[in-house]
PDB file of C-alpha atoms in Angstrom:
ATOM      1  CA  MET A 160      70.117 -89.593  95.644  1.00  0.00           C
ATOM      2  CA  SER A 161      71.725 -86.230  95.103  1.00  0.00           C
ATOM      3  CA  THR A 162      69.571 -83.184  95.786  1.00  0.00           C
ATOM      4  CA  SER A 163      71.867 -80.706  94.039  1.00  0.00           C
ATOM      5  CA  ALA A 164      70.308 -79.100  90.988  1.00  0.00           C
ATOM      6  CA  SER A 165      72.178 -79.116  87.712  1.00  0.00           C
ATOM      7  CA  PRO A 166      73.298 -75.696  86.559  1.00  0.00           C
ATOM      8  CA  GLY A 167      70.878 -73.979  84.198  1.00  0.00           C
ATOM      9  CA  PRO A 168      71.804 -72.529  80.833  1.00  0.00           C
ATOM     10  CA  THR A 169      74.046 -69.494  80.936  1.00  0.00           C
ATOM     11  CA  SER A 170      72.672 -66.176  79.765  1.00  0.00           C
ATOM     12  CA  PRO A 171      74.054 -64.787  76.513  1.00  0.00           C
ATOM     13  CA  GLU A 172      76.765 -62.201  77.000  1.00  0.00           C
ATOM     14  CA  PRO A 173      75.721 -58.680  75.984  1.00  0.00           C
ATOM     15  CA  CYS A 174      78.066 -56.887  73.589  1.00  0.00           C
ATOM     16  CA  LYS A 175      77.865 -53.444  72.034  1.00  0.00           C
ATOM     17  CA  ILE A 176      78.818 -53.000  68.375  1.00  0.00           C
ATOM     18  CA  LEU A 177      78.836 -49.747  66.426  1.00  0.00           C
ATOM     19  CA  VAL A 178      77.742 -49.539  62.791  1.00  0.00           C
ATOM     20  CA  ALA A 179      79.542 -46.569  61.287  1.00  0.00           C
ATOM     21  CA  GLY A 180      80.458 -45.052  57.949  1.00  0.00           C
ATOM     22  CA  GLY A 181      79.906 -42.015  55.807  1.00  0.00           C
ATOM     23  CA  PHE A 182      76.669 -40.209  55.058  1.00  0.00           C
ATOM     24  CA  GLY A 183      74.407 -42.488  53.005  1.00  0.00           C
ATOM     25  CA  ALA A 184      76.664 -45.563  53.268  1.00  0.00           C
ATOM     26  CA  GLY A 185      73.797 -47.835  54.378  1.00  0.00           C
ATOM     27  CA  LYS A 186      73.997 -47.880  58.187  1.00  0.00           C
ATOM     28  CA  THR A 187      70.253 -47.621  58.825  1.00  0.00           C
ATOM     29  CA  THR A 188      69.585 -50.257  56.168  1.00  0.00           C
ATOM     30  CA  PHE A 189      72.191 -52.591  57.727  1.00  0.00           C
ATOM     31  CA  VAL A 190      70.736 -52.323  61.243  1.00  0.00           C
ATOM     32  CA  GLY A 191      67.198 -52.783  59.928  1.00  0.00           C
ATOM     33  CA  ALA A 192      68.138 -55.843  57.872  1.00  0.00           C
ATOM     34  CA  VAL A 193      69.985 -57.749  60.599  1.00  0.00           C
ATOM     35  CA  SER A 194      68.088 -56.793  63.763  1.00  0.00           C
ATOM     36  CA  GLU A 195      65.884 -59.470  65.329  1.00  0.00           C
ATOM     37  CA  ILE A 196      63.738 -56.764  66.920  1.00  0.00           C
ATOM     38  CA  ARG A 197      62.045 -53.839  65.281  1.00  0.00           C
ATOM     39  CA  PRO A 198      64.899 -51.330  65.074  1.00  0.00           C
ATOM     40  CA  LEU A 199      64.735 -47.895  66.591  1.00  0.00           C
ATOM     41  CA  ASN A 200      65.826 -45.163  64.245  1.00  0.00           C
ATOM     42  CA  THR A 201      65.882 -41.402  64.334  1.00  0.00           C
ATOM     43  CA  GLU A 202      65.351 -40.593  60.687  1.00  0.00           C
ATOM     44  CA  ALA A 203      64.453 -37.071  59.625  1.00  0.00           C
ATOM     45  CA  ARG A 204      63.611 -35.788  56.171  1.00  0.00           C
ATOM     46  CA  ILE A 205      66.412 -34.137  54.243  1.00  0.00           C
ATOM     47  CA  THR A 206      65.382 -30.545  53.633  1.00  0.00           C
ATOM     48  CA  SER A 207      66.729 -27.828  51.379  1.00  0.00           C
ATOM     49  CA  MET A 208      68.673 -26.466  54.371  1.00  0.00           C
ATOM     50  CA  SER A 209      70.882 -29.584  54.467  1.00  0.00           C
ATOM     51  CA  GLU A 210      71.790 -29.280  50.794  1.00  0.00           C
ATOM     52  CA  GLY A 211      74.400 -26.640  51.559  1.00  0.00           C
ATOM     53  CA  THR A 212      75.713 -28.580  54.565  1.00  0.00           C
ATOM     54  CA  ASP A 213      75.633 -32.255  53.579  1.00  0.00           C
ATOM     55  CA  ASP A 214      77.314 -33.601  50.446  1.00  0.00           C
ATOM     56  CA  LEU A 215      74.549 -35.340  48.482  1.00  0.00           C
ATOM     57  CA  THR A 216      76.776 -36.447  45.582  1.00  0.00           C
ATOM     58  CA  HIS A 217      75.555 -39.868  44.296  1.00  0.00           C
ATOM     59  CA  LEU A 218      72.696 -39.756  46.812  1.00  0.00           C
ATOM     60  CA  ASP A 219      69.968 -38.434  44.524  1.00  0.00           C
ATOM     61  CA  THR A 220      67.308 -40.811  45.877  1.00  0.00           C
ATOM     62  CA  LYS A 221      68.128 -40.303  49.583  1.00  0.00           C
ATOM     63  CA  THR A 222      65.238 -38.515  51.312  1.00  0.00           C
ATOM     64  CA  THR A 223      65.976 -39.101  55.025  1.00  0.00           C
ATOM     65  CA  THR A 224      68.998 -39.064  57.301  1.00  0.00           C
ATOM     66  CA  THR A 225      69.854 -40.333  60.793  1.00  0.00           C
ATOM     67  CA  VAL A 226      70.039 -37.447  63.254  1.00  0.00           C
ATOM     68  CA  ALA A 227      70.907 -39.358  66.436  1.00  0.00           C
ATOM     69  CA  LEU A 228      71.362 -43.121  66.127  1.00  0.00           C
ATOM     70  CA  ASP A 229      69.890 -46.395  64.971  1.00  0.00           C
ATOM     71  CA  PHE A 230      69.462 -49.236  67.460  1.00  0.00           C
ATOM     72  CA  GLY A 231      68.934 -52.947  66.931  1.00  0.00           C
ATOM     73  CA  ARG A 232      69.714 -56.315  68.490  1.00  0.00           C
ATOM     74  CA  ARG A 233      70.983 -59.610  67.124  1.00  0.00           C
ATOM     75  CA  THR A 234      71.700 -62.831  69.019  1.00  0.00           C
ATOM     76  CA  LEU A 235      74.679 -64.838  67.773  1.00  0.00           C
ATOM     77  CA  GLY A 236      75.217 -68.019  69.755  1.00  0.00           C
ATOM     78  CA  GLU A 237      76.440 -67.068  73.225  1.00  0.00           C
ATOM     79  CA  TYR A 238      76.394 -63.322  72.484  1.00  0.00           C
ATOM     80  CA  VAL A 239      73.606 -60.765  72.283  1.00  0.00           C
ATOM     81  CA  LEU A 240      74.843 -57.939  70.097  1.00  0.00           C
ATOM     82  CA  TYR A 241      73.394 -54.491  70.684  1.00  0.00           C
ATOM     83  CA  LEU A 242      73.842 -52.486  67.500  1.00  0.00           C
ATOM     84  CA  PHE A 243      74.273 -48.731  67.517  1.00  0.00           C
ATOM     85  CA  GLY A 244      74.241 -47.065  64.096  1.00  0.00           C
ATOM     86  CA  THR A 245      76.079 -43.752  64.138  1.00  0.00           C
ATOM     87  CA  PRO A 246      75.060 -40.614  62.246  1.00  0.00           C
ATOM     88  CA  GLY A 247      77.293 -40.060  59.220  1.00  0.00           C
ATOM     89  CA  GLN A 248      77.475 -36.285  58.837  1.00  0.00           C
ATOM     90  CA  ASP A 249      80.339 -34.248  60.270  1.00  0.00           C
ATOM     91  CA  ARG A 250      77.942 -32.098  62.299  1.00  0.00           C
ATOM     92  CA  PHE A 251      76.876 -35.112  64.409  1.00  0.00           C
ATOM     93  CA  TRP A 252      80.369 -36.446  65.190  1.00  0.00           C
ATOM     94  CA  PHE A 253      80.230 -34.987  68.704  1.00  0.00           C
ATOM     95  CA  MET A 254      77.991 -37.969  69.585  1.00  0.00           C
ATOM     96  CA  TRP A 255      80.573 -40.590  68.644  1.00  0.00           C
ATOM     97  CA  ASP A 256      82.608 -40.267  71.853  1.00  0.00           C
ATOM     98  CA  ASP A 257      79.513 -41.236  73.845  1.00  0.00           C
ATOM     99  CA  LEU A 258      78.432 -43.983  71.462  1.00  0.00           C
ATOM    100  CA  VAL A 259      81.831 -45.720  71.484  1.00  0.00           C
ATOM    101  CA  ARG A 260      81.864 -46.221  75.266  1.00  0.00           C
ATOM    102  CA  GLY A 261      81.644 -49.904  76.117  1.00  0.00           C
ATOM    103  CA  ALA A 262      81.768 -51.093  72.494  1.00  0.00           C
ATOM    104  CA  ILE A 263      83.714 -54.274  71.663  1.00  0.00           C
ATOM    105  CA  GLY A 264      84.046 -53.464  67.971  1.00  0.00           C
ATOM    106  CA  ALA A 265      82.565 -51.808  64.917  1.00  0.00           C
ATOM    107  CA  VAL A 266      81.414 -52.369  61.354  1.00  0.00           C
ATOM    108  CA  VAL A 267      82.526 -49.560  59.031  1.00  0.00           C
ATOM    109  CA  LEU A 268      80.308 -49.445  55.954  1.00  0.00           C
ATOM    110  CA  ALA A 269      82.107 -48.159  52.871  1.00  0.00           C
ATOM    111  CA  ASP A 270      80.366 -46.891  49.747  1.00  0.00           C
ATOM    112  CA  THR A 271      82.724 -47.231  46.764  1.00  0.00           C
ATOM    113  CA  ARG A 272      81.056 -44.221  45.107  1.00  0.00           C
ATOM    114  CA  ARG A 273      82.215 -42.112  48.077  1.00  0.00           C
ATOM    115  CA  LEU A 274      85.071 -44.173  49.502  1.00  0.00           C
ATOM    116  CA  ALA A 275      86.836 -41.196  51.090  1.00  0.00           C
ATOM    117  CA  ASP A 276      83.853 -40.860  53.468  1.00  0.00           C
ATOM    118  CA  ALA A 277      85.052 -44.005  55.293  1.00  0.00           C
ATOM    119  CA  PHE A 278      88.337 -42.390  56.369  1.00  0.00           C
ATOM    120  CA  ALA A 279      86.800 -40.549  59.325  1.00  0.00           C
ATOM    121  CA  SER A 280      85.407 -43.771  60.808  1.00  0.00           C
ATOM    122  CA  VAL A 281      88.653 -45.666  60.216  1.00  0.00           C
ATOM    123  CA  ASP A 282      90.689 -42.905  61.890  1.00  0.00           C
ATOM    124  CA  PHE A 283      88.259 -42.658  64.806  1.00  0.00           C
ATOM    125  CA  PHE A 284      88.407 -46.377  65.641  1.00  0.00           C
ATOM    126  CA  GLU A 285      92.149 -46.675  65.034  1.00  0.00           C
ATOM    127  CA  ASN A 286      92.800 -43.770  67.414  1.00  0.00           C
ATOM    128  CA  ARG A 287      90.698 -45.471  70.093  1.00  0.00           C
ATOM    129  CA  GLN A 288      92.163 -48.925  69.368  1.00  0.00           C
ATOM    130  CA  LEU A 289      88.701 -50.363  68.820  1.00  0.00           C
ATOM    131  CA  PRO A 290      88.674 -53.418  66.521  1.00  0.00           C
ATOM    132  CA  PHE A 291      86.656 -52.911  63.349  1.00  0.00           C
ATOM    133  CA  VAL A 292      85.910 -54.525  60.010  1.00  0.00           C
ATOM    134  CA  ILE A 293      85.328 -52.801  56.681  1.00  0.00           C
ATOM    135  CA  ALA A 294      82.081 -53.831  54.982  1.00  0.00           C
ATOM    136  CA  VAL A 295      81.964 -52.623  51.391  1.00  0.00           C
ATOM    137  CA  ASN A 296      78.302 -51.981  50.609  1.00  0.00           C
ATOM    138  CA  HIS A 297      77.697 -52.546  46.902  1.00  0.00           C
ATOM    139  CA  PHE A 298      75.094 -50.202  45.471  1.00  0.00           C
ATOM    140  CA  ASP A 299      73.438 -50.937  42.147  1.00  0.00           C
ATOM    141  CA  GLY A 300      75.648 -49.609  39.345  1.00  0.00           C
ATOM    142  CA  SER A 301      78.647 -48.885  41.595  1.00  0.00           C
ATOM    143  CA  HIS A 302      82.164 -49.911  40.541  1.00  0.00           C
ATOM    144  CA  GLN A 303      83.250 -53.261  41.980  1.00  0.00           C
ATOM    145  CA  HIS A 304      86.670 -52.837  43.601  1.00  0.00           C
ATOM    146  CA  THR A 305      88.749 -55.779  44.798  1.00  0.00           C
ATOM    147  CA  THR A 306      89.518 -56.330  48.470  1.00  0.00           C
ATOM    148  CA  ASP A 307      93.159 -55.358  47.871  1.00  0.00           C
ATOM    149  CA  GLU A 308      92.091 -52.133  46.139  1.00  0.00           C
ATOM    150  CA  ILE A 309      89.855 -51.224  49.102  1.00  0.00           C
ATOM    151  CA  ARG A 310      92.610 -52.090  51.579  1.00  0.00           C
ATOM    152  CA  ASP A 311      95.135 -49.933  49.706  1.00  0.00           C
ATOM    153  CA  ALA A 312      92.728 -47.019  49.225  1.00  0.00           C
ATOM    154  CA  LEU A 313      91.912 -46.875  52.939  1.00  0.00           C
ATOM    155  CA  ALA A 314      95.510 -47.590  54.037  1.00  0.00           C
ATOM    156  CA  LEU A 315      94.288 -50.402  56.270  1.00  0.00           C
ATOM    157  CA  ASN A 316      96.368 -52.431  58.661  1.00  0.00           C
ATOM    158  CA  GLY A 317      96.785 -55.945  57.268  1.00  0.00           C
ATOM    159  CA  SER A 318      94.801 -57.476  60.119  1.00  0.00           C
ATOM    160  CA  VAL A 319      91.610 -55.481  59.429  1.00  0.00           C
ATOM    161  CA  PRO A 320      89.029 -57.764  57.752  1.00  0.00           C
ATOM    162  CA  VAL A 321      87.433 -56.454  54.536  1.00  0.00           C
ATOM    163  CA  LEU A 322      84.074 -57.908  53.455  1.00  0.00           C
ATOM    164  CA  HIS A 323      81.784 -57.219  50.516  1.00  0.00           C
ATOM    165  CA  LEU A 324      78.050 -57.142  51.154  1.00  0.00           C
ATOM    166  CA  ASP A 325      74.627 -55.832  50.329  1.00  0.00           C
ATOM    167  CA  ALA A 326      73.343 -53.980  53.411  1.00  0.00           C
ATOM    168  CA  ARG A 327      69.800 -55.041  52.487  1.00  0.00           C
ATOM    169  CA  ASP A 328      70.707 -58.722  52.892  1.00  0.00           C
ATOM    170  CA  LYS A 329      70.151 -60.155  56.385  1.00  0.00           C
ATOM    171  CA  GLU A 330      72.712 -62.939  56.045  1.00  0.00           C
ATOM    172  CA  ASN A 331      75.372 -60.630  54.564  1.00  0.00           C
ATOM    173  CA  CYS A 332      74.947 -58.343  57.567  1.00  0.00           C
ATOM    174  CA  ARG A 333      75.020 -61.270  59.997  1.00  0.00           C
ATOM    175  CA  ASP A 334      78.329 -62.388  58.476  1.00  0.00           C
ATOM    176  CA  ALA A 335      79.752 -58.906  59.067  1.00  0.00           C
ATOM    177  CA  LEU A 336      78.757 -59.064  62.750  1.00  0.00           C
ATOM    178  CA  VAL A 337      80.350 -62.507  63.074  1.00  0.00           C
ATOM    179  CA  ALA A 338      83.520 -61.057  61.539  1.00  0.00           C
ATOM    180  CA  VAL A 339      83.585 -58.260  64.149  1.00  0.00           C
ATOM    181  CA  VAL A 340      83.260 -60.703  67.046  1.00  0.00           C
ATOM    182  CA  GLU A 341      85.876 -63.062  65.588  1.00  0.00           C
ATOM    183  CA  HIS A 342      88.258 -60.166  64.931  1.00  0.00           C
ATOM    184  CA  ARG A 343      87.875 -58.930  68.509  1.00  0.00           C
ATOM    185  CA  LEU A 344      88.455 -62.431  69.876  1.00  0.00           C
ATOM    186  CA  ALA A 345      91.533 -62.902  67.694  1.00  0.00           C
ATOM    187  CA  LEU A 346      93.013 -59.674  69.048  1.00  0.00           C
ATOM    188  CA  THR A 347      92.190 -60.408  72.689  1.00  0.00           C
ATOM    189  CA  LEU A 348      92.498 -64.173  73.140  1.00  0.00           C
ATOM    190  CA  ALA A 349      93.654 -63.881  76.728  1.00  0.00           C
ATOM    191  CA  THR A 350      91.007 -61.299  77.681  1.00  0.00           C
ATOM    192  CA  PRO A 351      87.299 -61.931  78.258  1.00  0.00           C
ATOM    193  CA  LEU A 352      85.050 -60.371  75.625  1.00  0.00           C
ATOM    194  CA  LYS A 353      84.057 -57.197  77.432  1.00  0.00           C
ATOM    195  CA  GLY A 354      83.584 -53.618  76.353  1.00  0.00           C
ATOM    196  CA  ARG A 355      86.427 -51.152  76.613  1.00  0.00           C
ATOM    197  CA  PRO A 356      86.365 -49.037  79.780  1.00  0.00           C
ATOM    198  CA  ALA A 357      84.717 -45.646  79.485  1.00  0.00           C
TER     199      ALA A 357
END
């Protein structure tokens, strides 16, 4: 009789994913909807002082903003995804260089009412060669653009996936995370799924 024990189940592989996009694009909502743990967020009330600094066009009902990051976790099969939502305003971009360290990919939320706000995230990840997907967050009453229109407007590389979602919907957000992992794997088939070196 053999005394060797059978190998136990392998632990899920931890992966870091950023959730980025312009101010008010739905990053905090996305992380909150998809996280399997109670998300950590650093929301602060928008005050009259920010009105001259932050562009609040089409954001009449927005009363809070992320001032550091949002954090959540979602298990997908053999991966545990640690989600880091970035702040959207220009004045907090200095944090992005730290947040991107070790990330395997990103979700860039795009608000069609303020589509130009997604350019900064797209440029940032392209310059760092970090795989990303565009997730068009459809707000009530916003114009519904086609995938090709979004791709053309953001001058995206043909390989960048473009999805349409509601950031309040758990399954929509899960599908976006799956798309990030699949996109990363497609780009790095011969390389283990690990974060980029710091």
